[in-house]
Amino acid sequence: NAGVTQTPKFRVLKTGQSMTLLCAQDMNHEYMYWYRQDPGMGLRLIHYSVGEGTTAKGEVPDGYNVSRLKKQNFLLGLESAAPSQTSVYFCASSLGLAGTDTQYFGPGTRLTVL
Amino acid sequence: GDSVTQMEGPVTLSEEAFLTINCTYTATGYPSLFWYVQYPGEGLQLLLKATKADDKGSNKGFEATYRKETTSFHLEKGSVQVSDSAVYFCALIDKLRGGSNYKLTFGKGTLLTVNP
């Protein structure tokens, strides 16, 4: 049981390049989330999914796209990277959203955009 | 909207000292409250939670009580260890826009360093 895994762990991009971050969970969770963590800002929700085939916008969705083609995977895409997207990205998953469910976080992806 | 405010760090303590990290919140309803911990180089882990007023969450010697009258959820530990050095995040369950689902709203985090 690996929990939540993220690929890659580190990445450096040039402005305008594209990339996809992969999140995988083996806990059969319905809900998955992408957050970004910036110094002094805490975590902010980018996009989330309430089940396979569904996605929705979070607090800071601009410049990102997501897909949930398989229940266990949640992909975060940057079509044209910008320096403002330099951040640490965390994926999380939870079984349900009853207001008390625990979110399980991956180890993070550190992205630098030059 | 709902928000979480926690004391700014960094907080530096000696081993066996008493720890308090303050957290206050604003919410329209009755949120569930959480403390998450992030050890260096790792993702966040749930430390403890409380789902209603006067509930006390506890784990690994840490405690926090949900105080509705003061809208607070302060984290405490009686005797910290070097291994407690980490960033601590207070959070609450908030309602997502346009639906019945929820998201966590996080505070900005407090860095705790415990020296031997």
PDB file of N, CA, C and O in Angstrom, chain B residues 3 9 12 14 23-24 28-29 31 38 41 45 47 49-50 53 60-61 63 65 68 72 78 81 88-89 100 105:
ATOM      1  N   SER B   3     -11.866  31.509   6.798  1.00  0.00           N
ATOM      2  CA  SER B   3     -10.421  31.699   6.828  1.00  0.00           C
ATOM      3  C   SER B   3      -9.835  31.144   8.111  1.00  0.00           C
ATOM      4  O   SER B   3     -10.538  30.924   9.095  1.00  0.00           O
ATOM      5  N   GLY B   9       5.550  32.105  12.572  1.00  0.00           N
ATOM      6  CA  GLY B   9       6.785  31.649  13.180  1.00  0.00           C
ATOM      7  C   GLY B   9       7.935  32.497  12.717  1.00  0.00           C
ATOM      8  O   GLY B   9       7.747  33.619  12.262  1.00  0.00           O
ATOM      9  N   THR B  12      11.024  28.741  18.076  1.00  0.00           N
ATOM     10  CA  THR B  12      12.197  27.963  18.461  1.00  0.00           C
ATOM     11  C   THR B  12      12.117  27.660  19.944  1.00  0.00           C
ATOM     12  O   THR B  12      11.979  28.574  20.763  1.00  0.00           O
ATOM     13  N   SER B  14      13.454  24.850  23.279  1.00  0.00           N
ATOM     14  CA  SER B  14      14.379  23.821  23.751  1.00  0.00           C
ATOM     15  C   SER B  14      13.598  22.548  24.035  1.00  0.00           C
ATOM     16  O   SER B  14      12.393  22.591  24.314  1.00  0.00           O
ATOM     17  N   CYS B  23      -4.293  29.276  16.830  1.00  0.00           N
ATOM     18  CA  CYS B  23      -5.055  29.210  15.594  1.00  0.00           C
ATOM     19  C   CYS B  23      -6.457  29.735  15.854  1.00  0.00           C
ATOM     20  O   CYS B  23      -7.120  29.286  16.798  1.00  0.00           O
ATOM     21  N   THR B  24      -6.901  30.689  15.059  1.00  0.00           N
ATOM     22  CA  THR B  24      -8.274  31.160  15.119  1.00  0.00           C
ATOM     23  C   THR B  24      -8.875  31.073  13.725  1.00  0.00           C
ATOM     24  O   THR B  24      -8.156  31.063  12.728  1.00  0.00           O
ATOM     25  N   THR B  28     -18.825  30.573   8.522  1.00  0.00           N
ATOM     26  CA  THR B  28     -20.242  30.898   8.577  1.00  0.00           C
ATOM     27  C   THR B  28     -21.032  29.822   9.292  1.00  0.00           C
ATOM     28  O   THR B  28     -22.056  30.099   9.890  1.00  0.00           O
ATOM     29  N   GLY B  29     -20.539  28.614   9.239  1.00  0.00           N
ATOM     30  CA  GLY B  29     -21.266  27.509   9.854  1.00  0.00           C
ATOM     31  C   GLY B  29     -20.508  26.936  11.022  1.00  0.00           C
ATOM     32  O   GLY B  29     -19.956  27.673  11.849  1.00  0.00           O
ATOM     33  N   PRO B  31     -17.600  24.482  11.246  1.00  0.00           N
ATOM     34  CA  PRO B  31     -16.624  23.675  10.515  1.00  0.00           C
ATOM     35  C   PRO B  31     -16.003  22.587  11.376  1.00  0.00           C
ATOM     36  O   PRO B  31     -16.064  22.634  12.600  1.00  0.00           O
ATOM     37  N   GLN B  38       3.886  18.899   8.682  1.00  0.00           N
ATOM     38  CA  GLN B  38       4.728  18.625   7.507  1.00  0.00           C
ATOM     39  C   GLN B  38       6.173  18.549   7.956  1.00  0.00           C
ATOM     40  O   GLN B  38       6.778  19.565   8.332  1.00  0.00           O
ATOM     41  N   GLY B  41      10.856  17.909   3.828  1.00  0.00           N
ATOM     42  CA  GLY B  41      10.918  17.102   2.617  1.00  0.00           C
ATOM     43  C   GLY B  41       9.747  16.171   2.403  1.00  0.00           C
ATOM     44  O   GLY B  41       9.773  15.353   1.475  1.00  0.00           O
ATOM     45  N   GLN B  45       0.691  15.519   6.851  1.00  0.00           N
ATOM     46  CA  GLN B  45       0.050  14.397   7.526  1.00  0.00           C
ATOM     47  C   GLN B  45      -0.945  14.947   8.534  1.00  0.00           C
ATOM     48  O   GLN B  45      -0.658  15.925   9.211  1.00  0.00           O
ATOM     49  N   LEU B  47      -2.505  15.427  11.894  1.00  0.00           N
ATOM     50  CA  LEU B  47      -2.025  15.249  13.261  1.00  0.00           C
ATOM     51  C   LEU B  47      -3.200  14.982  14.199  1.00  0.00           C
ATOM     52  O   LEU B  47      -3.174  14.039  14.973  1.00  0.00           O
ATOM     53  N   LYS B  49      -7.761  16.101  14.845  1.00  0.00           N
ATOM     54  CA  LYS B  49      -8.924  16.818  14.347  1.00  0.00           C
ATOM     55  C   LYS B  49     -10.012  16.885  15.414  1.00  0.00           C
ATOM     56  O   LYS B  49      -9.994  16.115  16.380  1.00  0.00           O
ATOM     57  N   ALA B  50     -10.952  17.801  15.232  1.00  0.00           N
ATOM     58  CA  ALA B  50     -12.122  17.925  16.100  1.00  0.00           C
ATOM     59  C   ALA B  50     -13.290  18.343  15.222  1.00  0.00           C
ATOM     60  O   ALA B  50     -13.148  19.225  14.376  1.00  0.00           O
ATOM     61  N   ALA B  53     -17.913  21.597  18.590  1.00  0.00           N
ATOM     62  CA  ALA B  53     -17.502  22.441  19.709  1.00  0.00           C
ATOM     63  C   ALA B  53     -17.225  21.609  20.960  1.00  0.00           C
ATOM     64  O   ALA B  53     -17.949  20.666  21.258  1.00  0.00           O
ATOM     65  N   LYS B  60      -0.047  11.788  19.539  1.00  0.00           N
ATOM     66  CA  LYS B  60       1.401  11.916  19.756  1.00  0.00           C
ATOM     67  C   LYS B  60       1.746  12.954  20.825  1.00  0.00           C
ATOM     68  O   LYS B  60       2.765  13.627  20.736  1.00  0.00           O
ATOM     69  N   GLY B  61       0.895  13.138  21.815  1.00  0.00           N
ATOM     70  CA  GLY B  61       1.164  14.095  22.872  1.00  0.00           C
ATOM     71  C   GLY B  61       0.662  15.499  22.580  1.00  0.00           C
ATOM     72  O   GLY B  61       0.685  16.368  23.441  1.00  0.00           O
ATOM     73  N   GLU B  63      -2.376  18.206  21.644  1.00  0.00           N
ATOM     74  CA  GLU B  63      -3.807  18.346  21.892  1.00  0.00           C
ATOM     75  C   GLU B  63      -4.297  19.671  21.337  1.00  0.00           C
ATOM     76  O   GLU B  63      -3.530  20.642  21.237  1.00  0.00           O
ATOM     77  N   THR B  65      -8.288  21.896  21.451  1.00  0.00           N
ATOM     78  CA  THR B  65      -9.712  21.884  21.800  1.00  0.00           C
ATOM     79  C   THR B  65     -10.462  22.875  20.933  1.00  0.00           C
ATOM     80  O   THR B  65     -10.043  24.041  20.796  1.00  0.00           O
ATOM     81  N   LYS B  68     -15.718  27.133  20.340  1.00  0.00           N
ATOM     82  CA  LYS B  68     -16.603  27.922  19.484  1.00  0.00           C
ATOM     83  C   LYS B  68     -16.719  29.360  19.980  1.00  0.00           C
ATOM     84  O   LYS B  68     -16.819  30.297  19.196  1.00  0.00           O
ATOM     85  N   SER B  72     -11.421  29.326  18.245  1.00  0.00           N
ATOM     86  CA  SER B  72     -10.011  28.978  18.305  1.00  0.00           C
ATOM     87  C   SER B  72      -9.800  27.471  18.340  1.00  0.00           C
ATOM     88  O   SER B  72     -10.709  26.706  18.708  1.00  0.00           O
ATOM     89  N   GLY B  78       2.914  19.342  25.926  1.00  0.00           N
ATOM     90  CA  GLY B  78       3.525  19.629  27.221  1.00  0.00           C
ATOM     91  C   GLY B  78       5.045  19.579  27.225  1.00  0.00           C
ATOM     92  O   GLY B  78       5.694  20.300  27.973  1.00  0.00           O
ATOM     93  N   GLN B  81       9.900  17.464  21.628  1.00  0.00           N
ATOM     94  CA  GLN B  81      11.123  16.740  21.329  1.00  0.00           C
ATOM     95  C   GLN B  81      11.733  17.278  20.043  1.00  0.00           C
ATOM     96  O   GLN B  81      11.026  17.912  19.228  1.00  0.00           O
ATOM     97  N   TYR B  88       3.633  23.269  11.064  1.00  0.00           N
ATOM     98  CA  TYR B  88       2.311  22.883  11.527  1.00  0.00           C
ATOM     99  C   TYR B  88       1.265  23.791  10.876  1.00  0.00           C
ATOM    100  O   TYR B  88       1.398  25.015  10.874  1.00  0.00           O
ATOM    101  N   PHE B  89       0.229  23.154  10.325  1.00  0.00           N
ATOM    102  CA  PHE B  89      -0.826  23.881   9.635  1.00  0.00           C
ATOM    103  C   PHE B  89      -2.160  23.647  10.332  1.00  0.00           C
ATOM    104  O   PHE B  89      -2.560  22.505  10.568  1.00  0.00           O
ATOM    105  N   SER B 100     -22.112  20.611  -2.918  1.00  0.00           N
ATOM    106  CA  SER B 100     -22.187  20.200  -1.521  1.00  0.00           C
ATOM    107  C   SER B 100     -20.884  19.616  -1.026  1.00  0.00           C
ATOM    108  O   SER B 100     -20.822  19.035   0.033  1.00  0.00           O
ATOM    109  N   THR B 105      -9.462  24.634   4.088  1.00  0.00           N
ATOM    110  CA  THR B 105      -8.843  25.955   4.061  1.00  0.00           C
ATOM    111  C   THR B 105      -7.713  25.925   5.071  1.00  0.00           C
ATOM    112  O   THR B 105      -7.929  25.637   6.248  1.00  0.00           O
TER     113      THR B 105
END
